[in-house]
XYZ file of N, CA and C in Angstrom:
720
model
N -96.427 345.536 23.850
C -97.541 345.682 22.487
C -96.884 344.568 21.579
N -97.561 343.475 21.389
C -97.089 342.546 20.954
C -97.233 342.895 19.144
N -96.435 342.512 18.424
C -96.671 343.297 17.021
C -97.235 342.164 15.685
N -98.338 341.863 15.265
C -98.360 340.811 14.513
C -97.884 340.860 13.005
N -97.614 339.903 12.299
C -96.638 339.611 10.921
C -97.409 340.866 10.272
N -98.840 341.446 10.004
C -99.376 342.016 9.273
C -99.439 343.519 9.622
N -98.987 343.666 10.873
C -98.341 345.142 11.296
C -97.027 345.762 11.088
N -96.347 344.498 10.675
C -94.980 344.930 10.281
C -94.934 345.720 8.786
N -94.092 346.464 8.805
C -93.751 347.278 6.924
C -93.200 345.831 6.627
N -93.574 345.846 5.530
C -92.783 344.927 4.662
C -91.715 345.230 4.106
N -91.529 346.658 3.900
C -90.286 347.170 3.498
C -90.206 348.312 4.455
N -88.702 348.626 5.302
C -88.422 349.679 6.089
C -87.190 349.980 5.641
N -87.183 351.616 5.697
C -86.502 352.470 5.047
C -85.781 353.450 6.174
N -84.842 353.333 6.074
C -83.897 354.473 7.296
C -83.137 355.446 6.781
N -82.781 356.308 7.505
C -81.980 357.423 7.017
C -81.242 357.435 8.514
N -79.831 357.070 8.259
C -79.168 356.625 9.643
C -78.275 357.926 9.666
N -78.834 358.770 10.378
C -78.338 360.120 10.621
C -78.060 360.591 12.142
N -76.794 361.280 12.332
C -76.590 361.558 13.839
C -75.006 361.053 14.217
N -74.332 360.234 13.576
C -72.992 359.844 13.589
C -72.190 360.980 14.145
N -71.801 361.801 13.550
C -70.766 363.048 13.772
C -71.334 363.738 15.108
N -72.391 363.831 15.228
C -73.325 364.822 16.085
C -73.180 364.153 17.551
N -73.135 362.465 17.520
C -72.891 361.595 18.447
C -71.730 361.500 19.340
N -70.522 361.928 17.974
C -69.544 361.834 18.306
C -68.567 363.336 19.058
N -69.234 363.992 18.377
C -68.987 365.440 18.865
C -69.390 365.740 20.548
N -70.592 365.261 20.671
C -71.077 365.469 22.058
C -70.380 364.830 23.087
N -69.656 363.838 22.650
C -68.803 363.090 23.468
C -67.400 363.250 23.337
N -66.880 364.480 22.641
C -65.521 365.059 22.376
C -64.777 363.806 21.707
N -65.278 363.131 20.661
C -64.581 362.138 19.819
C -64.598 362.701 18.356
N -64.079 362.049 17.954
C -63.807 362.635 16.166
C -65.149 361.791 15.446
N -65.368 362.608 14.398
C -66.506 361.920 13.710
C -66.252 360.421 13.305
N -64.890 360.164 13.273
C -64.773 358.959 12.612
C -65.297 357.910 14.079
N -65.152 358.106 15.299
C -65.771 357.100 16.012
C -67.251 357.187 16.214
N -67.601 358.250 15.582
C -69.420 358.302 15.366
C -69.781 357.359 14.452
N -68.914 357.426 13.314
C -69.532 356.056 12.248
C -69.114 354.722 12.665
N -67.996 354.990 13.264
C -67.874 353.312 13.723
C -68.939 352.794 15.047
N -69.377 353.800 15.833
C -70.875 353.505 16.286
C -71.723 353.173 15.946
N -71.947 353.605 14.749
C -73.190 353.737 13.849
C -73.092 352.609 12.962
N -71.795 351.821 12.653
C -71.538 350.545 12.149
C -72.304 349.742 13.122
N -72.022 349.738 14.016
C -72.568 348.732 14.981
C -74.071 348.694 15.431
N -74.504 350.106 15.300
C -76.099 350.176 15.171
C -76.578 349.670 14.070
N -76.016 349.415 13.134
C -76.390 348.660 11.652
C -76.660 347.657 11.998
N -75.230 346.471 12.730
C -75.737 345.145 12.680
C -76.978 344.971 14.027
N -77.069 345.784 14.659
C -78.092 345.512 15.638
C -79.381 345.411 14.945
N -79.511 346.690 14.115
C -80.891 346.751 13.593
C -81.237 345.717 12.518
N -80.087 345.104 11.384
C -80.004 344.017 10.404
C -80.504 343.087 11.264
N -79.974 342.475 12.357
C -80.189 341.319 13.062
C -81.591 341.273 13.729
N -82.272 342.699 14.215
C -83.356 342.446 14.723
C -85.064 342.845 13.909
N -84.097 343.174 12.654
C -85.591 343.142 11.576
C -85.375 341.521 10.663
N -84.356 340.886 10.489
C -84.309 339.530 10.296
C -84.844 338.437 11.170
N -84.738 338.906 12.712
C -85.545 338.398 13.475
C -86.872 338.328 13.896
N -87.687 339.608 13.249
C -89.083 339.674 13.555
C -89.382 339.479 11.871
N -88.953 339.725 11.270
C -89.438 339.111 9.909
C -89.889 339.959 8.777
N -89.132 341.373 8.940
C -88.986 342.548 7.749
C -88.583 341.976 6.698
N -89.168 342.127 5.704
C -88.380 341.372 4.456
C -87.304 342.039 3.527
N -87.893 343.605 3.755
C -86.646 344.458 3.376
C -86.235 345.625 4.111
N -85.321 345.775 4.039
C -84.715 346.681 5.113
C -83.446 347.985 3.728
N -83.766 348.972 3.676
C -83.153 350.138 2.903
C -82.243 351.374 4.019
N -81.030 351.141 3.866
C -79.932 351.893 4.946
C -79.585 352.917 3.731
N -79.461 354.130 4.177
C -79.111 355.466 3.633
C -77.517 355.414 3.901
N -76.600 355.029 3.170
C -75.147 354.737 3.758
C -74.391 355.742 3.162
N -74.656 356.055 2.136
C -73.590 357.219 1.623
C -74.463 358.065 0.214
N -74.436 359.017 0.491
C -75.344 359.748 -0.554
C -74.316 360.484 -1.573
N -74.703 360.476 -2.786
C -74.079 361.152 -3.678
C -73.571 362.545 -3.227
N -74.405 363.349 -2.568
C -73.801 364.515 -1.740
C -72.460 364.385 -0.600
N -72.791 363.185 0.140
C -71.595 362.979 0.799
C -70.194 362.840 0.270
N -70.027 363.265 -0.950
C -68.628 363.392 -1.680
C -68.032 364.572 -1.339
N -68.990 365.492 -0.691
C -68.737 366.904 -0.415
C -68.018 367.179 1.365
N -68.010 365.545 1.543
C -67.257 366.074 3.092
C -65.944 366.043 2.850
N -65.520 366.012 3.794
C -63.670 365.940 4.162
C -63.233 364.548 3.617
N -62.033 364.620 3.269
C -61.525 363.382 2.417
C -61.357 362.525 3.488
N -60.845 362.847 4.750
C -60.640 361.640 5.918
C -61.553 361.180 6.141
N -63.162 361.843 6.095
C -64.097 361.234 6.782
C -64.835 360.091 5.518
N -64.563 360.607 4.448
C -64.956 359.770 3.546
C -63.929 358.760 3.540
N -63.123 358.648 3.630
C -61.701 357.493 3.615
C -62.662 356.576 5.199
N -62.791 357.047 6.112
C -62.675 356.434 6.962
C -64.137 355.762 6.793
N -65.000 356.265 6.182
C -66.578 355.746 6.085
C -66.508 354.252 4.832
N -65.325 354.480 4.021
C -65.217 353.186 3.374
C -64.551 352.380 3.683
N -63.550 352.687 4.415
C -62.823 351.881 5.131
C -63.865 350.826 6.364
N -64.874 351.376 6.931
C -65.509 350.577 7.627
C -66.619 350.014 6.789
N -67.180 350.196 5.320
C -67.645 349.438 4.685
C -67.284 348.129 4.231
N -65.264 348.240 3.980
C -65.022 347.282 3.518
C -64.868 346.461 5.042
N -64.725 346.604 6.232
C -64.764 345.839 7.774
C -66.076 345.423 7.880
N -67.275 345.993 7.493
C -68.506 345.249 7.650
C -68.338 344.407 6.827
N -68.800 344.305 5.173
C -68.676 343.423 4.491
C -67.736 341.988 4.905
N -66.531 342.404 5.281
C -65.688 341.023 5.656
C -66.412 340.492 6.869
N -66.796 341.441 7.962
C -67.306 340.570 8.980
C -68.672 339.922 9.026
N -69.560 340.909 8.116
C -70.630 340.289 8.101
C -71.257 339.313 6.941
N -70.685 339.055 5.888
C -70.804 338.569 4.938
C -71.101 336.880 5.372
N -70.210 336.338 5.925
C -70.579 334.592 6.812
C -72.268 334.942 7.162
N -72.589 335.838 7.870
C -73.889 336.084 8.815
C -74.547 336.271 7.923
N -74.381 337.174 6.925
C -75.483 337.320 5.863
C -76.024 336.240 5.130
N -75.027 335.506 4.606
C -75.154 334.140 3.683
C -75.650 332.870 4.916
N -75.421 333.103 6.267
C -76.192 332.035 6.972
C -77.427 332.234 7.159
N -77.964 333.716 7.486
C -79.443 334.337 7.570
C -80.057 334.005 6.451
N -79.904 333.896 5.360
C -80.384 334.129 3.973
C -80.695 335.200 3.987
N -79.843 336.348 3.838
C -80.040 337.608 3.818
C -79.381 338.191 2.667
N -80.049 338.654 1.405
C -79.618 338.687 0.259
C -79.335 340.285 0.001
N -78.078 340.935 -0.156
C -77.298 342.077 0.069
C -77.458 342.708 -1.807
N -78.054 343.663 -1.901
C -78.020 344.676 -2.964
C -77.713 346.167 -2.378
N -77.296 346.748 -3.890
C -76.922 348.055 -3.708
C -77.608 348.722 -4.745
N -78.208 349.990 -4.071
C -79.064 350.975 -4.759
C -77.916 352.318 -4.958
N -77.917 352.318 -5.827
C -77.152 353.668 -6.502
C -76.175 353.880 -7.549
N -74.869 354.593 -7.671
C -73.948 354.367 -8.624
C -72.653 353.563 -8.084
N -72.764 351.956 -8.115
C -71.659 351.362 -7.783
C -70.312 351.587 -8.755
N -70.477 352.125 -9.949
C -69.290 351.940 -10.595
C -68.632 353.321 -10.326
N -69.208 354.329 -9.474
C -68.648 355.165 -9.141
C -67.822 355.277 -7.670
N -67.830 354.019 -7.040
C -66.823 353.635 -5.668
C -65.773 353.474 -5.943
N -64.939 353.839 -4.932
C -63.617 353.166 -5.063
C -63.139 351.876 -5.393
N -62.388 351.082 -6.287
C -62.325 349.741 -6.636
C -62.465 349.018 -5.569
N -61.825 349.126 -4.351
C -61.569 347.813 -3.328
C -63.175 347.696 -2.835
N -63.625 348.953 -2.502
C -65.466 348.573 -2.075
C -66.252 348.205 -2.926
N -66.186 348.504 -4.792
C -66.652 348.009 -5.193
C -66.502 346.680 -5.720
N -65.052 346.186 -5.559
C -65.058 344.587 -5.808
C -65.830 343.880 -4.387
N -65.369 344.382 -3.461
C -66.155 343.933 -2.138
C -67.361 343.506 -2.443
N -68.373 344.826 -2.730
C -69.839 344.755 -2.997
C -70.192 343.577 -3.655
N -69.480 343.921 -5.135
C -69.719 342.871 -5.964
C -69.602 341.305 -5.702
N -68.865 340.905 -5.160
C -68.555 339.773 -4.220
C -69.940 339.461 -3.392
N -69.843 340.572 -2.363
C -71.117 340.277 -1.651
C -72.385 340.065 -2.095
N -72.529 340.799 -3.236
C -73.866 340.641 -3.643
C -74.161 339.107 -4.347
N -73.297 338.823 -5.264
C -73.294 337.498 -5.767
C -73.247 336.265 -4.578
N -72.742 336.480 -3.751
C -72.438 335.095 -2.462
C -73.793 335.105 -1.913
N -74.175 336.095 -1.553
C -75.445 336.413 -1.030
C -76.929 336.557 -1.684
N -76.894 336.427 -3.247
C -77.607 336.087 -3.795
C -78.956 335.228 -3.440
N -78.984 334.209 -3.584
C -79.752 332.672 -2.995
C -80.058 333.483 -1.462
N -79.956 334.273 -0.722
C -80.731 334.669 0.386
C -82.167 334.885 0.055
N -83.052 334.169 0.659
C -84.461 334.778 0.258
C -85.436 334.729 1.933
N -84.689 335.192 2.825
C -85.546 335.533 3.969
C -85.689 336.949 3.972
N -84.595 337.735 3.849
C -84.895 339.216 3.721
C -83.631 339.990 2.673
N -84.129 341.303 2.210
C -83.280 341.589 1.241
C -82.758 342.888 1.825
N -81.082 342.848 1.919
C -80.902 344.102 2.593
C -80.164 345.176 1.393
N -80.720 346.148 1.354
C -80.570 347.491 0.346
C -79.406 348.324 1.203
N -78.188 348.704 0.798
C -77.418 349.816 0.841
C -77.489 350.857 0.125
N -77.999 352.122 0.459
C -78.108 353.027 -0.516
C -76.670 353.752 -0.602
N -76.008 353.334 -1.459
C -74.445 353.917 -1.941
C -74.312 354.565 -2.934
N -73.455 355.813 -2.930
C -73.416 356.680 -3.876
C -74.883 356.946 -4.447
N -75.838 356.946 -3.709
C -76.959 357.202 -4.051
C -77.786 358.790 -3.951
N -78.603 359.008 -5.113
C -79.206 360.344 -5.195
C -80.849 359.901 -5.703
N -81.787 360.556 -4.929
C -82.863 359.780 -5.632
C -83.334 361.064 -7.131
N -83.084 362.167 -7.010
C -83.138 362.724 -8.037
C -82.361 361.978 -9.632
N -81.106 361.838 -9.249
C -80.386 361.033 -10.106
C -80.888 359.666 -10.518
N -81.660 359.152 -9.615
C -82.317 357.661 -10.001
C -82.986 357.947 -10.743
N -83.868 358.686 -10.745
C -85.220 359.228 -11.720
C -84.736 359.688 -13.263
N -83.722 360.178 -12.926
C -83.181 360.890 -14.475
C -82.522 359.393 -15.394
N -81.980 358.658 -14.186
C -81.115 357.464 -15.036
C -82.543 356.623 -15.508
N -83.605 356.540 -14.795
C -84.799 355.905 -15.480
C -85.483 356.400 -16.781
N -85.131 357.970 -16.519
C -85.595 358.373 -18.027
C -84.952 358.581 -19.086
N -83.775 358.463 -19.126
C -82.667 358.303 -20.090
C -82.837 356.799 -20.429
N -83.244 355.419 -19.196
C -83.287 354.440 -20.031
C -84.535 354.317 -21.168
N -85.688 355.330 -20.906
C -86.918 355.371 -21.447
C -86.082 355.869 -22.998
N -85.565 356.883 -23.058
C -85.218 357.606 -24.168
C -83.922 356.700 -24.900
N -83.201 355.504 -24.507
C -82.514 354.972 -24.923
C -83.264 353.929 -25.624
N -84.074 353.521 -25.303
C -85.087 352.403 -25.894
C -86.004 352.895 -27.003
N -86.069 354.202 -26.954
C -87.077 354.643 -27.720
C -88.319 354.664 -27.604
N -88.633 354.692 -26.225
C -90.104 354.822 -25.408
C -91.168 355.664 -26.011
N -92.488 355.221 -26.433
C -93.519 356.160 -26.517
C -94.075 356.761 -25.659
N -94.533 357.457 -25.704
C -95.376 358.254 -24.531
C -96.067 357.094 -23.449
N -96.876 356.383 -24.727
C -97.736 355.745 -23.673
C -96.726 354.660 -22.945
N -96.159 354.309 -23.550
C -95.181 353.237 -22.489
C -94.374 353.850 -21.281
N -94.557 355.064 -21.467
C -94.315 355.698 -19.761
C -95.154 355.491 -18.837
N -95.456 354.623 -17.715
C -96.620 354.585 -16.933
C -95.762 354.361 -15.501
N -96.457 354.653 -14.444
C -95.953 354.425 -13.159
C -95.057 353.079 -12.891
N -95.378 351.949 -13.368
C -95.201 350.829 -13.286
C -93.973 350.301 -14.213
N -93.920 351.048 -15.421
C -92.360 351.008 -16.289
C -91.608 351.815 -15.848
N -91.884 352.986 -15.113
C -90.999 353.806 -14.119
C -90.345 353.346 -13.219
N -91.049 352.224 -12.357
C -90.973 351.798 -10.911
C -90.061 350.926 -11.576
N -90.175 350.081 -12.841
C -89.236 349.001 -12.983
C -88.002 349.511 -13.306
N -87.469 350.601 -13.540
C -86.262 351.336 -14.094
C -85.385 351.704 -12.729
N -85.769 352.008 -11.416
C -85.181 352.616 -10.385
C -84.584 351.042 -9.914
N -83.569 351.307 -8.907
C -82.815 350.784 -8.084
C -83.442 349.769 -7.317
N -84.892 349.958 -7.142
C -85.656 349.207 -6.365
C -86.652 348.497 -7.066
N -86.227 348.203 -8.074
C -87.155 346.810 -8.896
C -87.232 345.612 -8.111
N -88.586 345.192 -8.459
C -89.070 344.226 -8.093
C -89.462 343.830 -6.544
N -88.995 345.308 -5.956
C -88.784 345.320 -4.273
C -90.446 346.330 -3.992
N -91.400 345.759 -3.053
C -92.219 346.985 -2.524
C -91.731 348.372 -2.312
N -92.318 349.169 -2.116
C -91.985 350.721 -1.685
C -91.908 350.199 -0.354
N -91.158 351.130 0.500
C -91.257 351.375 1.798
C -92.615 351.658 2.676
N -93.098 350.640 3.618
C -94.031 351.140 3.806
C -93.642 352.589 5.371
N -92.452 352.295 5.597
C -91.989 353.341 6.776
C -90.620 353.713 6.617
N -90.930 354.854 6.732
C -89.215 355.454 6.604
C -89.228 356.445 7.968
N -87.910 355.680 8.443
C -87.307 356.255 9.749
C -86.095 357.177 9.363
N -86.173 358.150 9.926
C -85.096 358.889 10.264
C -84.791 359.727 11.869
N -83.418 359.200 11.768
C -83.167 359.901 13.350
C -82.308 360.770 13.652
N -81.917 361.305 14.818
C -80.956 362.372 15.007
C -81.852 363.494 14.775
N -83.457 363.655 14.755
C -84.032 365.199 14.609
C -84.419 365.836 13.766
N -83.373 365.388 12.751
C -83.854 366.149 11.263
C -85.219 365.460 10.610
N -85.968 366.387 9.805
C -87.209 365.962 9.606
C -87.079 366.724 8.096
N -86.385 365.684 6.918
C -86.690 365.953 5.645
C -86.250 364.774 4.964
N -86.580 364.568 3.416
C -85.750 363.471 2.802
C -84.479 363.181 2.300
N -84.294 364.449 2.396
C -82.438 364.191 1.683
C -82.198 363.394 0.766
N -82.907 363.490 -0.272
C -83.129 362.998 -1.755
C -82.992 361.539 -1.814
N -83.820 361.117 -0.970
C -83.650 359.614 -0.775
C -85.050 359.039 -0.925
N -85.112 357.922 -2.000
C -86.302 357.484 -2.171
C -87.542 358.011 -2.581
N -87.436 359.117 -3.092
C -88.404 360.298 -3.182
C -89.488 359.346 -4.253
N -89.161 358.834 -4.927
C -90.526 358.261 -5.901
C -91.120 356.851 -5.096
N -90.130 355.987 -4.582
C -90.606 354.750 -3.468
C -91.681 355.247 -2.605
N -91.273 356.810 -2.024
C -91.762 357.171 -0.014
C -92.917 357.835 -0.939
N -93.843 357.616 -1.873
C -94.899 358.727 -2.177
C -95.809 358.775 -0.951
N -96.026 357.147 -0.761
C -97.023 356.585 0.591
C -96.502 356.218 1.578
N -95.329 356.494 2.048
C -94.680 355.946 2.787
C -95.057 356.726 4.368
N -95.421 355.984 5.592
C -95.330 356.850 6.435
C -93.744 357.046 7.088
N -93.753 358.306 7.906
C -92.482 358.842 8.403
C -92.704 358.758 9.472
N -91.442 358.498 10.092
C -91.128 358.293 11.667
C -89.809 359.252 11.883
N -89.815 360.505 12.517
C -88.698 361.272 12.891
C -88.557 360.962 14.640
N -87.254 360.749 15.060
C -86.659 360.553 16.306
C -85.341 361.433 16.495
N -85.490 362.290 17.819
C -84.138 362.733 18.058
C -83.143 362.018 18.306
N -83.444 360.402 18.391
C -82.484 359.400 18.967
C -81.382 359.685 17.887
N -80.074 359.951 18.048
C -79.027 359.630 17.274
C -78.702 358.462 16.506
N -78.370 357.656 15.126
C -78.304 356.628 15.066
C -77.474 355.329 15.761
N -76.305 355.981 16.454
C -75.493 355.172 17.279
C -75.925 354.575 18.455
N -77.283 355.409 18.882
C -78.335 354.975 19.980
C -79.367 354.726 19.589
N -79.525 354.134 18.223
C -80.821 353.793 17.633
C -80.598 352.116 17.716
N -81.382 351.653 19.255
C -81.282 350.015 19.043
C -82.353 349.469 18.998
N -82.441 347.865 19.203
C -83.816 347.247 19.064
C -84.978 347.780 20.223
N -84.553 348.488 21.349
C -85.891 348.941 21.659
C -86.553 350.479 21.053
N -85.544 351.080 20.299
C -85.811 352.397 19.487
C -86.346 351.879 18.267
N -86.463 350.858 17.771
C -86.942 350.401 16.368
C -88.448 349.751 16.784
N -88.721 349.313 18.036
C -89.534 348.564 18.204
C -90.740 349.956 18.726
N -90.218 350.497 19.123
C -90.637 351.961 19.606
C -91.472 352.720 18.055
N -90.355 352.703 17.138
C -91.120 352.747 16.001
C -91.908 352.437 15.332
N -91.828 350.230 15.222
C -92.913 349.679 14.692
C -93.971 350.097 15.411
N -93.831 349.900 16.562
C -95.502 350.232 17.493
C -96.237 351.729 16.905
N -95.475 352.618 16.321
C -95.810 353.536 16.145
C -96.899 353.588 14.584
N -95.713 353.148 13.895
C -96.125 352.419 12.415
C -97.668 351.827 12.451
N -97.729 350.603 13.805
C -98.702 349.747 13.659
C -100.036 350.293 13.596
N -99.684 351.410 14.871
C -101.075 352.276 15.364
C -101.527 353.202 14.355
N -101.097 353.666 13.280
C -101.324 354.726 12.365
C -102.435 353.542 10.986
N -103.361 354.403 10.265
C -104.380 354.094 9.816
C -103.777 354.496 8.284
N -103.381 353.410 7.354
C -102.952 353.748 5.840
C -104.413 353.942 5.052
N -104.561 355.573 4.245
C -105.592 355.358 3.625
C -105.713 355.221 2.419
N -104.673 355.116 1.960
C -104.155 355.625 0.329
C -105.379 356.355 -0.443
N -105.840 357.437 0.184
C -106.825 357.936 -0.612
C -108.095 357.750 -0.103
N -108.222 357.013 0.567
C -109.746 356.544 0.780
C -110.263 357.044 2.340
N -111.307 356.957 2.521
C -111.983 357.245 3.524
C -111.778 356.115 4.831
N -111.658 356.359 5.929
C -111.414 355.560 7.318
C -112.768 354.838 7.133
N -113.921 355.070 6.635
C -115.177 354.306 6.621
C -114.991 353.237 5.486
N -114.517 353.648 4.410
C -114.126 352.259 3.114
C -113.311 351.540 3.819
N -111.940 351.571 4.541
C -110.791 351.011 5.018
C -111.856 349.913 6.001
N -112.676 350.343 6.622
C -113.418 349.818 8.105
C -114.255 348.507 7.428
N -114.810 349.335 6.300
C -115.717 348.011 5.760
C -115.633 346.819 5.004
N -113.990 347.053 4.662
C -112.893 345.897 4.272
C -112.268 345.155 5.200
């Protein structure tokens, strides 16, 4: 099935789940699963850039992930540094702008510094935006937006869907058209709750390290086959 540009999501969001279970199934340490997951990130970013998806958001580290074992957290952040060092030239070359959704100030110094450097270096990229949701929680994001209103002395009539969206980390970007979650879980896990109000949801049992270009194609074909009505009837959609 050949997908036309208008059949692709303008914004694809992914919950990359299953690294640990992938490793455990192979009698490997969880860190090996995260390393394999980093390779899957490279493959999916490359494929999305190739086929023309303009915005890609990856749930990289949630605010709840701080509850994981310290050794696993250290391994995750070490992988993040490796990813940034290795991929920065490629991101620049391919015109991919890197952004972070989440509390950047709450990350360790080395990662915080590397991320800010990468964000600055890739800012001119106009072909694709790669959002890494790091130290991110959607409820905290909404609280942050409400506090912004209060600090500005906003009046009730100043609070609209548009003005709220402008205060989210994704300001200036379209809402995700499609949300993919790997490894069989079927929940949002505090991820882009406001932005995904009308997103199509796609759940696959495939663990993230095994999610490759072929798996992405299956998800995109399923998305292309759906009818997005946004409250209208199918007859209204067909009439236009």
